[in-house]
Short mmCIF file of C-alpha atoms and ligand atoms in Angstrom, two decimals:
data_model
loop_
_atom_site.label_atom_id
_atom_site.label_comp_id
_atom_site.label_asym_id
_atom_site.label_seq_id
_atom_site.Cartn_x
_atom_site.Cartn_y
_atom_site.Cartn_z
CA MET A 23 102.68 138.48 10.19
CA PHE A 24 103.17 142.16 10.79
CA LYS A 25 102.69 142.83 7.12
CA PHE A 26 99.51 140.82 7.11
CA THR A 27 98.13 142.76 10.05
CA ALA A 28 99.06 146.02 8.43
CA LEU A 29 97.28 145.00 5.29
CA LEU A 30 94.15 144.08 7.23
CA ALA A 31 94.30 147.42 8.95
CA LEU A 32 94.57 149.16 5.63
CA VAL A 33 91.67 147.20 4.22
CA SER A 34 89.52 148.11 7.18
CA VAL A 35 90.44 151.77 6.90
CA VAL A 36 89.63 152.15 3.24
CA PRO A 37 85.91 151.46 3.43
CA SER A 38 85.48 153.81 6.35
CA LEU A 39 87.26 156.57 4.46
CA VAL A 40 85.00 155.95 1.51
CA ASN A 41 81.94 155.99 3.69
CA ALA A 42 82.96 159.07 5.61
CA GLN A 43 82.16 161.49 2.84
CA ALA A 44 79.35 161.37 0.36
CA SER A 45 80.26 161.88 -3.28
CA LEU A 46 79.30 164.88 -5.34
CA TYR A 47 75.50 164.64 -5.81
CA GLY A 48 75.35 161.89 -3.21
CA GLN A 49 72.81 161.95 -0.37
CA CYS A 50 74.23 163.38 2.85
CA GLY A 51 71.26 163.64 5.18
CA GLY A 52 67.52 163.66 5.66
CA ILE A 53 64.96 161.91 7.80
CA GLY A 54 65.91 158.27 8.10
CA TRP A 55 69.34 158.70 6.51
CA THR A 56 72.11 156.75 8.22
CA GLY A 57 74.99 157.27 5.76
CA ALA A 58 77.66 159.92 5.48
CA THR A 59 76.70 163.44 6.43
CA THR A 60 79.74 165.21 5.01
CA CYS A 61 80.74 165.64 1.40
CA VAL A 62 83.88 165.18 -0.64
CA THR A 63 86.07 168.25 -1.09
CA GLY A 64 84.47 170.81 -3.33
CA ALA A 65 80.89 169.90 -2.44
CA THR A 66 78.67 171.07 0.39
CA CYS A 67 75.76 169.28 1.97
CA GLN A 68 72.56 171.18 1.20
CA GLU A 69 69.02 170.52 2.34
CA LEU A 70 66.70 169.92 -0.60
CA ASN A 71 63.89 168.89 1.71
CA SER A 72 63.55 167.23 5.07
CA TYR A 73 64.06 163.80 3.54
CA TYR A 74 66.93 164.57 1.28
CA TYR A 75 70.18 166.46 1.72
CA GLN A 76 72.57 166.34 -1.17
CA CYS A 77 76.25 167.08 -1.83
CA LEU A 78 76.21 169.89 -4.35
CA PRO A 79 78.83 172.13 -5.90
CA PRO A 80 79.09 175.35 -3.87
CA SER A 81 77.40 177.46 -6.52
CA THR A 82 74.26 175.35 -6.75
CA SER A 83 71.29 176.96 -5.14
CA THR A 84 68.29 174.96 -4.17
CA THR A 85 64.96 175.56 -2.62
CA HIS A 86 62.65 173.21 -0.93
CA SER A 87 59.43 175.07 -0.93
CA SER A 88 56.28 173.12 -1.16
CA SER A 89 53.63 173.96 -3.56
CA SER A 90 50.11 173.15 -3.96
CA SER A 91 47.55 173.71 -6.44
CA VAL A 92 43.95 173.41 -6.32
CA THR A 93 41.63 173.00 -9.15
CA THR A 94 38.36 171.59 -10.08
CA SER A 95 39.96 168.35 -11.00
CA SER A 96 43.47 167.73 -10.00
CA LYS A 97 46.14 168.99 -7.81
CA PRO A 98 49.77 169.27 -8.25
CA THR A 99 52.30 167.95 -6.00
CA THR A 100 55.77 168.91 -5.15
CA THR A 101 58.79 166.95 -5.67
CA THR A 102 62.25 168.21 -5.37
CA SER A 103 64.61 166.27 -7.43
CA SER A 104 67.79 164.86 -6.25
CA THR A 105 70.25 162.22 -7.02
CA SER A 106 72.08 159.64 -5.09
CA LYS A 107 74.75 157.86 -6.99
CA SER A 108 76.01 160.06 -9.71
CA SER A 109 79.71 159.84 -10.04
CA SER A 110 80.81 163.08 -11.46
CA SER A 111 79.54 166.19 -13.05
CA THR A 112 76.44 167.84 -14.33
CA SER A 113 78.02 168.79 -17.62
CA SER A 114 78.78 165.35 -18.87
CA SER A 115 78.51 166.12 -22.47
CA SER A 116 77.89 169.16 -24.50
CA SER A 117 76.20 167.87 -27.53
CA ALA A 118 73.71 169.04 -29.98
CA ALA A 119 70.02 168.55 -29.68
CA PRO A 120 68.73 165.23 -30.89
CA SER A 121 67.88 165.08 -34.52
CA GLY A 122 64.46 166.45 -35.28
CA THR A 123 62.84 163.08 -35.74
CA PRO A 124 61.26 161.30 -32.82
CA ALA A 125 61.36 157.54 -32.59
CA ALA A 126 58.40 155.94 -34.27
CA GLY A 127 55.74 154.58 -31.99
CA ASN A 128 55.41 154.45 -28.25
CA PRO A 129 58.30 156.34 -26.59
CA TYR A 130 58.14 154.06 -23.55
CA THR A 131 58.81 150.90 -25.54
CA GLY A 132 62.24 149.46 -24.75
CA TYR A 133 62.90 151.94 -21.97
CA GLN A 134 63.01 151.63 -18.22
CA VAL A 135 61.50 154.49 -16.24
CA TYR A 136 64.04 156.15 -13.99
CA LEU A 137 63.08 156.08 -10.30
CA SER A 138 63.03 159.40 -8.49
CA PRO A 139 65.46 159.05 -5.59
CA TYR A 140 63.54 161.77 -3.78
CA TYR A 141 60.26 159.86 -3.82
CA ALA A 142 62.14 156.69 -2.92
CA ALA A 143 63.58 158.48 0.12
CA GLU A 144 60.15 159.77 1.15
CA VAL A 145 58.70 156.29 0.87
CA ALA A 146 61.58 154.68 2.76
CA ALA A 147 61.14 157.14 5.62
CA ALA A 148 57.38 156.57 5.65
CA ALA A 149 57.78 152.79 5.64
CA GLY A 150 60.14 153.14 8.58
CA ASN A 151 57.25 154.51 10.62
CA ILE A 152 54.94 151.60 9.92
CA THR A 153 55.10 148.96 12.62
CA ASP A 154 53.08 146.13 11.09
CA ALA A 155 55.67 144.03 9.26
CA ALA A 156 53.51 143.04 6.31
CA THR A 157 52.29 146.60 5.73
CA LYS A 158 55.83 147.91 6.10
CA ALA A 159 57.09 145.53 3.41
CA LYS A 160 54.31 146.61 1.06
CA ALA A 161 55.07 150.25 1.77
CA GLN A 162 58.75 149.74 1.01
CA SER A 163 57.91 148.25 -2.37
CA VAL A 164 56.31 151.55 -3.45
CA ALA A 165 59.84 153.00 -3.73
CA ASN A 166 60.30 150.81 -6.80
CA VAL A 167 57.33 152.31 -8.66
CA PRO A 168 58.27 155.19 -10.97
CA THR A 169 56.47 158.50 -10.58
CA PHE A 170 56.84 161.87 -12.27
CA THR A 171 58.87 164.73 -10.84
CA TRP A 172 56.99 168.03 -10.73
CA PHE A 173 58.91 171.16 -11.62
CA ASP A 174 56.43 173.53 -10.04
CA THR A 175 58.90 176.32 -9.34
CA ALA A 176 61.79 177.65 -11.41
CA ALA A 177 64.14 177.14 -8.48
CA LYS A 178 63.77 173.37 -8.75
CA VAL A 179 64.89 173.18 -12.36
CA PRO A 180 68.65 172.99 -11.69
CA THR A 181 68.06 169.70 -9.90
CA LEU A 182 66.73 168.22 -13.14
CA GLY A 183 70.36 167.97 -14.23
CA THR A 184 71.15 165.67 -11.33
CA TYR A 185 68.36 163.32 -12.32
CA LEU A 186 69.47 163.29 -15.91
CA SER A 187 73.07 162.76 -14.93
CA ASN A 188 72.11 159.84 -12.73
CA ALA A 189 69.90 158.33 -15.39
CA GLN A 190 72.71 158.63 -17.91
CA ALA A 191 75.18 156.94 -15.55
CA LEU A 192 72.69 154.16 -14.87
CA GLN A 193 72.07 153.73 -18.56
CA THR A 194 75.79 153.42 -19.23
CA SER A 195 76.44 150.99 -16.38
CA SER A 196 73.39 148.79 -16.93
CA GLY A 197 72.94 148.99 -20.68
CA GLN A 198 69.24 149.63 -20.02
CA LYS A 199 67.90 152.79 -21.65
CA GLN A 200 66.26 155.23 -19.24
CA ILE A 201 63.31 157.61 -19.41
CA VAL A 202 63.06 160.52 -16.98
CA GLN A 203 59.47 161.67 -16.38
CA ILE A 204 58.78 165.33 -15.58
CA VAL A 205 55.79 167.62 -15.13
CA VAL A 206 56.13 171.15 -16.55
CA TYR A 207 53.98 173.22 -14.21
CA ASP A 208 54.66 176.88 -13.67
CA LEU A 209 52.32 178.99 -15.82
CA PRO A 210 51.75 182.58 -14.76
CA ASP A 211 48.42 182.89 -12.91
CA ARG A 212 48.44 179.11 -12.62
CA ASP A 213 45.28 177.28 -11.68
CA CYS A 214 43.01 180.07 -12.79
CA ALA A 215 39.74 178.44 -11.72
CA ALA A 216 40.92 177.50 -8.26
CA LYS A 217 40.00 179.26 -5.07
CA ALA A 218 43.62 179.84 -4.19
CA SER A 219 46.49 179.74 -6.59
CA ASN A 220 50.00 179.08 -5.51
CA GLY A 221 51.80 179.76 -8.75
CA GLU A 222 54.93 181.82 -8.34
CA PHE A 223 54.47 183.88 -11.51
CA SER A 224 51.83 186.50 -12.17
CA ILE A 225 50.88 187.84 -15.57
CA ALA A 226 50.76 191.35 -14.17
CA ASN A 227 54.33 191.05 -12.98
CA ASN A 228 56.39 189.86 -15.93
CA GLY A 229 54.94 186.35 -15.71
CA VAL A 230 55.14 185.47 -19.39
CA ALA A 231 58.82 186.40 -19.62
CA ASN A 232 59.53 184.60 -16.36
CA TYR A 233 57.81 181.50 -17.69
CA LYS A 234 59.84 181.56 -20.88
CA ALA A 235 63.02 181.75 -18.81
CA TYR A 236 61.80 178.76 -16.79
CA ILE A 237 61.27 176.79 -20.01
CA ASP A 238 64.69 177.88 -21.28
CA SER A 239 66.30 176.54 -18.12
CA ILE A 240 64.63 173.15 -18.57
CA VAL A 241 65.75 173.06 -22.18
CA ALA A 242 69.32 173.88 -21.14
CA GLN A 243 69.40 170.95 -18.72
CA VAL A 244 67.91 168.47 -21.17
CA LYS A 245 70.33 169.53 -23.86
CA LEU A 246 73.27 168.35 -21.76
CA TYR A 247 72.03 164.75 -21.72
CA PRO A 248 70.96 163.90 -25.26
CA ASN A 249 71.13 160.18 -24.60
CA VAL A 250 68.54 160.20 -21.85
CA ARG A 251 64.94 160.20 -23.02
CA VAL A 252 62.63 162.70 -21.30
CA VAL A 253 58.84 162.49 -21.20
CA ALA A 254 56.89 165.54 -20.02
CA VAL A 255 53.33 166.21 -18.96
CA ILE A 256 52.60 169.78 -19.99
CA GLU A 257 50.78 172.08 -17.58
CA PRO A 258 48.08 170.17 -15.69
CA ASP A 259 44.65 171.81 -15.81
CA SER A 260 45.54 174.90 -17.82
CA LEU A 261 44.15 174.06 -21.25
CA ALA A 262 41.15 172.31 -19.72
CA ASN A 263 40.49 175.54 -17.80
CA LEU A 264 40.45 177.37 -21.14
CA VAL A 265 37.85 174.91 -22.44
CA THR A 266 35.40 175.12 -19.54
CA ASN A 267 36.29 178.00 -17.22
CA LEU A 268 36.50 181.15 -19.32
CA SER A 269 33.58 182.51 -17.32
CA VAL A 270 35.98 182.74 -14.41
CA GLN A 271 37.54 186.19 -14.67
CA LYS A 272 41.03 184.99 -13.84
CA CYS A 273 40.87 182.37 -16.61
CA ALA A 274 39.58 184.89 -19.15
CA ASN A 275 42.44 187.18 -18.21
CA ALA A 276 44.96 184.35 -18.46
CA GLN A 277 43.84 182.94 -21.80
CA THR A 278 46.28 184.83 -24.01
CA ALA A 279 49.21 184.23 -21.68
CA TYR A 280 48.43 180.50 -21.30
CA LEU A 281 48.34 180.05 -25.07
CA GLU A 282 51.54 181.99 -25.64
CA CYS A 283 53.35 180.19 -22.81
CA VAL A 284 52.24 176.66 -23.71
CA THR A 285 53.09 177.36 -27.35
CA TYR A 286 56.56 178.46 -26.29
CA ALA A 287 56.96 175.41 -24.04
CA ILE A 288 56.11 172.86 -26.72
CA GLU A 289 58.16 174.62 -29.41
CA GLN A 290 61.25 174.82 -27.21
CA LEU A 291 61.01 171.38 -25.62
CA ASN A 292 60.58 170.01 -29.12
CA THR A 293 64.03 171.32 -30.08
CA VAL A 294 65.67 169.06 -27.49
CA GLY A 295 63.53 166.02 -28.17
CA VAL A 296 61.30 165.94 -25.09
CA TYR A 297 58.31 163.64 -25.70
CA MET A 298 55.26 165.62 -24.67
CA TYR A 299 51.74 164.86 -23.51
CA LEU A 300 49.53 167.91 -22.97
CA ASP A 301 47.31 167.64 -19.92
CA ALA A 302 43.70 167.01 -20.87
CA GLY A 303 41.88 166.89 -17.55
CA HIS A 304 39.89 163.72 -17.11
CA ALA A 305 36.65 161.96 -18.02
CA GLY A 306 34.62 163.97 -15.52
CA TRP A 307 35.87 167.24 -16.96
CA LEU A 308 36.55 167.32 -20.71
CA GLY A 309 34.91 163.92 -21.09
CA TRP A 310 31.40 165.35 -20.93
CA PRO A 311 29.98 165.11 -24.46
CA ALA A 312 29.52 168.86 -24.77
CA ASN A 313 33.19 169.46 -23.95
CA LEU A 314 34.78 166.95 -26.34
CA SER A 315 34.68 168.99 -29.54
CA PRO A 316 35.77 172.26 -27.95
CA ALA A 317 38.65 170.39 -26.30
CA ALA A 318 39.76 168.76 -29.57
CA GLN A 319 39.50 172.15 -31.24
CA LEU A 320 41.71 173.83 -28.66
CA PHE A 321 44.41 171.14 -28.65
CA SER A 322 44.62 170.95 -32.42
CA THR A 323 44.61 174.73 -32.94
CA LEU A 324 47.37 175.15 -30.40
CA TYR A 325 49.39 172.33 -31.96
CA LYS A 326 49.13 173.56 -35.54
CA ASN A 327 49.81 177.15 -34.50
CA ALA A 328 53.06 175.90 -32.92
CA SER A 329 54.03 174.35 -36.29
CA SER A 330 53.03 170.83 -35.25
CA PRO A 331 55.99 169.95 -32.99
CA GLN A 332 56.98 166.38 -33.78
CA TYR A 333 57.69 165.43 -30.19
CA VAL A 334 54.15 166.20 -29.10
CA ARG A 335 52.90 162.66 -28.73
CA GLY A 336 49.40 163.32 -27.43
CA LEU A 337 47.60 163.92 -24.17
CA ALA A 338 47.86 162.98 -20.49
CA THR A 339 44.64 162.28 -18.60
CA ASN A 340 43.52 161.79 -15.00
CA VAL A 341 46.62 163.51 -13.62
CA ALA A 342 46.41 163.36 -9.80
CA ASN A 343 42.78 162.23 -10.09
CA TYR A 344 41.06 159.01 -9.05
CA ASN A 345 39.19 157.74 -12.12
CA ALA A 346 39.70 154.18 -13.32
CA LEU A 347 41.12 153.60 -16.79
CA SER A 348 38.40 151.03 -17.22
CA ALA A 349 35.67 150.90 -14.58
CA ALA A 350 33.73 147.70 -13.95
CA THR A 351 30.55 149.73 -13.60
CA PRO A 352 29.91 153.48 -13.76
CA ASP A 353 30.46 155.21 -10.42
CA PRO A 354 27.13 156.86 -9.41
CA ILE A 355 28.88 160.26 -9.36
CA THR A 356 29.34 160.03 -13.13
CA GLN A 357 25.63 160.85 -13.47
CA GLY A 358 24.98 159.33 -16.85
CA ASN A 359 28.08 160.58 -18.63
CA PRO A 360 28.68 157.89 -21.28
CA ASN A 361 32.39 158.59 -20.81
CA TYR A 362 32.37 157.41 -17.23
CA ASP A 363 35.99 156.27 -17.15
CA GLU A 364 39.24 157.26 -18.84
CA ILE A 365 39.12 154.74 -21.66
CA HIS A 366 35.64 155.84 -22.72
CA TYR A 367 36.83 159.45 -22.61
CA ILE A 368 39.95 158.63 -24.65
CA ASN A 369 38.00 156.61 -27.22
CA ALA A 370 35.55 159.48 -27.62
CA LEU A 371 38.17 162.22 -27.88
CA ALA A 372 40.77 160.49 -30.08
CA PRO A 373 38.82 160.51 -33.36
CA LEU A 374 38.00 164.21 -32.95
CA LEU A 375 41.71 164.93 -32.48
CA GLN A 376 42.75 162.75 -35.41
CA GLN A 377 40.28 164.51 -37.71
CA GLN A 378 42.12 167.73 -36.98
CA GLY A 379 45.61 166.33 -37.38
CA PHE A 380 46.48 166.22 -33.71
CA PRO A 381 48.44 163.12 -32.64
CA ALA A 382 46.20 161.11 -30.38
CA SER A 383 48.24 158.92 -28.10
CA PHE A 384 47.71 159.03 -24.37
CA ILE A 385 49.22 158.35 -21.00
CA VAL A 386 46.86 157.87 -18.06
CA ASP A 387 47.60 158.43 -14.36
CA GLN A 388 46.43 155.49 -12.25
CA GLY A 389 48.57 156.20 -9.20
CA ARG A 390 45.61 156.62 -6.84
CA SER A 391 42.85 154.93 -8.83
CA GLY A 392 42.91 151.53 -7.14
CA VAL A 393 39.59 151.95 -5.34
CA GLN A 394 36.47 153.27 -7.07
CA ASP A 395 33.14 154.71 -5.88
CA ILE A 396 34.63 156.65 -2.98
CA ARG A 397 33.71 160.23 -3.89
CA ASN A 398 30.58 162.23 -3.20
CA ALA A 399 30.96 164.27 -6.37
CA TRP A 400 33.09 163.86 -9.48
CA GLY A 401 34.69 167.25 -8.97
CA ASP A 402 36.11 166.31 -5.56
CA TRP A 403 39.87 165.93 -5.78
CA CYS A 404 41.44 166.57 -2.40
CA ASN A 405 42.94 163.63 -0.44
CA ILE A 406 39.93 161.42 -1.18
CA LYS A 407 39.33 159.08 1.74
CA GLY A 408 39.81 155.39 1.11
CA ALA A 409 41.88 155.74 -2.06
CA GLY A 410 44.38 153.01 -2.87
CA PHE A 411 47.39 152.82 -5.15
CA GLY A 412 46.27 151.71 -8.60
CA THR A 413 47.60 149.75 -11.54
CA ARG A 414 51.38 149.87 -11.70
CA PRO A 415 52.93 151.73 -14.62
CA THR A 416 52.95 149.54 -17.69
CA THR A 417 52.87 149.73 -21.46
CA ASN A 418 50.51 146.78 -21.40
CA THR A 419 47.47 149.06 -21.43
CA GLY A 420 44.87 147.12 -23.38
CA SER A 421 44.48 149.99 -25.84
CA SER A 422 46.57 150.99 -28.84
CA LEU A 423 45.69 154.60 -28.02
CA VAL A 424 47.30 154.42 -24.59
CA ASP A 425 51.11 154.41 -24.59
CA SER A 426 51.43 153.78 -20.88
CA ILE A 427 49.68 153.69 -17.57
CA VAL A 428 51.73 156.02 -15.37
CA TRP A 429 51.85 157.38 -11.85
CA VAL A 430 52.04 161.15 -12.27
CA LYS A 431 51.03 162.09 -8.74
CA PRO A 432 53.47 160.73 -6.15
CA GLY A 433 51.06 159.07 -3.73
CA GLY A 434 51.54 160.18 -0.13
CA GLU A 435 52.23 163.81 -0.99
CA CYS A 436 49.30 165.82 0.26
CA ASP A 437 46.85 167.55 -2.11
CA GLY A 438 46.04 170.42 0.24
CA THR A 439 45.58 171.28 3.87
CA SER A 440 42.31 170.95 5.75
CA ASN A 441 43.39 173.73 8.12
CA SER A 442 40.94 176.55 7.44
CA SER A 443 43.33 179.11 8.96
CA SER A 444 46.09 178.35 6.51
CA PRO A 445 46.63 180.91 3.74
CA ARG A 446 46.58 178.03 1.24
CA TYR A 447 43.34 176.52 2.51
CA ASP A 448 40.87 175.25 -0.08
CA SER A 449 37.47 174.22 1.23
CA THR A 450 37.49 171.17 -1.05
CA CYS A 451 40.00 169.70 1.40
CA SER A 452 37.41 169.79 4.21
CA LEU A 453 34.61 168.04 2.33
CA SER A 454 33.29 164.91 3.97
CA ASP A 455 35.05 162.68 1.44
CA ALA A 456 38.43 164.33 2.09
CA ASP A 457 40.79 162.69 4.57
CA GLN A 458 41.43 164.96 7.56
CA PRO A 459 43.39 166.44 9.23
CA ALA A 460 45.56 167.02 6.17
CA PRO A 461 48.88 168.87 6.21
CA GLU A 462 50.02 171.49 3.70
CA ALA A 463 49.98 170.60 0.01
CA GLY A 464 53.07 168.79 -1.14
CA THR A 465 54.14 167.71 2.33
CA TRP A 466 54.04 164.11 3.41
CA PHE A 467 50.68 162.79 4.61
CA GLN A 468 51.61 159.63 6.48
CA GLU A 469 48.14 158.36 7.30
CA TYR A 470 47.05 158.88 3.70
CA PHE A 471 50.07 157.01 2.38
CA THR A 472 49.38 154.07 4.69
CA THR A 473 45.82 153.87 3.41
CA LEU A 474 47.02 153.97 -0.21
CA VAL A 475 49.29 151.04 0.65
CA THR A 476 46.71 148.91 2.44
CA LYS A 477 44.00 149.56 -0.15
CA ALA A 478 46.27 149.17 -3.19
CA ASN A 479 44.55 147.38 -6.05
CA PRO A 480 46.18 145.26 -7.33
CA SER A 481 47.66 144.73 -3.90
CA LEU A 482 51.31 145.53 -3.35
C1 NAG B 29 35.43 174.99 -14.16
O1 NAG B 29 34.80 174.10 -15.07
C2 NAG B 29 34.36 172.89 -14.50
C3 NAG B 29 33.87 171.98 -15.61
O2 NAG B 29 32.82 172.58 -16.31
C4 NAG B 29 33.29 173.17 -13.47
O3 NAG B 29 32.87 171.97 -12.87
C5 NAG B 29 33.88 174.08 -12.42
O4 NAG B 29 32.88 174.44 -11.50
C6 NAG B 29 34.46 175.35 -13.05
N1 NAG B 29 35.13 176.12 -12.02
C7 NAG B 29 34.75 177.34 -11.69
C8 NAG B 29 35.52 177.98 -10.58
O5 NAG B 29 33.84 177.92 -12.26
C1 NAG B 30 50.04 181.07 -31.76
O1 NAG B 30 51.44 181.26 -31.55
C2 NAG B 30 51.81 182.51 -31.03
C3 NAG B 30 53.31 182.55 -30.90
O2 NAG B 30 53.91 182.14 -32.08
C4 NAG B 30 51.17 182.70 -29.68
O3 NAG B 30 51.47 183.98 -29.18
C5 NAG B 30 49.68 182.53 -29.78
O4 NAG B 30 49.10 182.60 -28.49
C6 NAG B 30 49.35 181.19 -30.40
N1 NAG B 30 47.91 181.04 -30.56
C7 NAG B 30 47.25 179.93 -30.23
C8 NAG B 30 45.79 179.94 -30.49
O5 NAG B 30 47.79 178.96 -29.74
C1 NAG B 31 46.55 176.16 10.97
O1 NAG B 31 47.12 177.24 10.26
C2 NAG B 31 47.44 178.35 11.10
C3 NAG B 31 47.87 179.47 10.18
O2 NAG B 31 48.92 179.08 9.35
C4 NAG B 31 48.52 177.91 12.09
O3 NAG B 31 48.85 178.98 12.94
C5 NAG B 31 48.01 176.73 12.90
O4 NAG B 31 49.03 176.25 13.73
C6 NAG B 31 47.54 175.62 12.00
N1 NAG B 31 46.91 174.57 12.78
C7 NAG B 31 47.29 173.30 12.72
C8 NAG B 31 46.51 172.35 13.56
O5 NAG B 31 48.22 172.92 12.02
C1 NAG B 32 58.55 159.06 11.39
O1 NAG B 32 59.39 158.70 12.45
C2 NAG B 32 60.39 159.67 12.76
C3 NAG B 32 61.32 159.09 13.76
O2 NAG B 32 60.60 158.40 14.77
C4 NAG B 32 59.69 160.95 13.19
O3 NAG B 32 60.66 161.93 13.47
C5 NAG B 32 58.80 161.43 12.08
O4 NAG B 32 58.08 162.56 12.47
C6 NAG B 32 57.84 160.36 11.65
N1 NAG B 32 57.15 160.83 10.48
C7 NAG B 32 55.87 160.59 10.25
C8 NAG B 32 55.33 161.17 9.00
O5 NAG B 32 55.17 159.97 10.99
#
């Protein structure tokens, strides 16, 4: 009897010991977190952002700065990466780069898209603040939809390793191959046509070299996990700016650096087998008939000049924008553009790319495209009022040109503040079709998220 009691006592102690300390790379705090707040020996609990504290090795440095970007067409977002259930180390294997030959066909086929634990934590916290039970349940389900992770500062890159490590562990334990989706977004003089740029690098201050070091650090992380597939969107807005905005002085000044930097990015990411889609704006930008040929020319020249990297799979469109892949009827703001939605744009651009030897497969962001006809002008991009989550990511796209519908922009993260006193204010965020008051770019916008949930189409 005594023995039995002792055994019970032991059993009851073991789980509490396990729960008392989070494992290396485990979550150890953040808004809404109820688990362990201390870490196993050798790790310290560090704040990645207000929603996510993580047990990291002492040497790991992290930042949790928000970013924003503002452009004529899309805005970036911030996402700090993190991990929750990795068992051991960041240097799981030191192996060579994948062989130089990409898999034939759609890189998404046969793969499951890895869920960002950071976005899942943001969504869980947001759902916790919703009182209506039905809406709360819908909100919670958004945590299961994969989004991209934006590496918009160099300081965030070390956390890529934790994602890859987690994805590798999940792949091993489940037998289901994983894709990690990232956005490469840190060009010097970023967002050259915007009213306010938040890029950390400037061309005048060593920006090209800094950018190359940023790319090198991504490559170094990817190289450690050769069994995890990585898909990257390359530099939202930048090449589209070179097509249409060279009359803006900052864009003219940045042209040479953008080309050199993007060339370096695609050459280097190619060596470690990252499947790449270069950002190509959207139907209301490069989809205007006069812009199609110049766009195809730029993409194909860049590609060939970089020795035609085999892992460049094509283009990403509608990143962080609101256009439908296939609109029932043209939105009045499209003003007669025959390419009034993303599929018309893609069908018009693809043959021009193919003629020049550029691979023409696409991914299309539909994260916030659930509701149409809600903008006053096609160029409006900031926290558009009444937007709803759109088609869930799928390879069932209805077009052989489109590899996957994706959610690049994590819905709920703000596009930009409506506070005109803020140093990062962009007047686009105070237009009458922009939801206000809006917090700083990249921070959580609870009211906006709730609207995305309730207006989701298809519904959640
Ligand atoms: C950049 O080009 C787009 C597309 O032509 C245009 O709508 C926008 O006004 C331009 N931006 C600036 C700052 O000139
Ligand atoms: C061609 O590649 C070189 C680097 O090899 C780069 O500096 C240059 O900007 C590229 N040109 C174009 C048009 O992409
Ligand atoms: C607007 O921004 C200014 C400057 O950053 C700040 O002092 C002020 O508190 C902000 N107002 C609101 C309502 O957030
Ligand atoms: C959510 O609720 C928590 C706890 O009540 C609160 O601290 C937090 O500010 C709320 N967040 C939002 C975005 O409403």
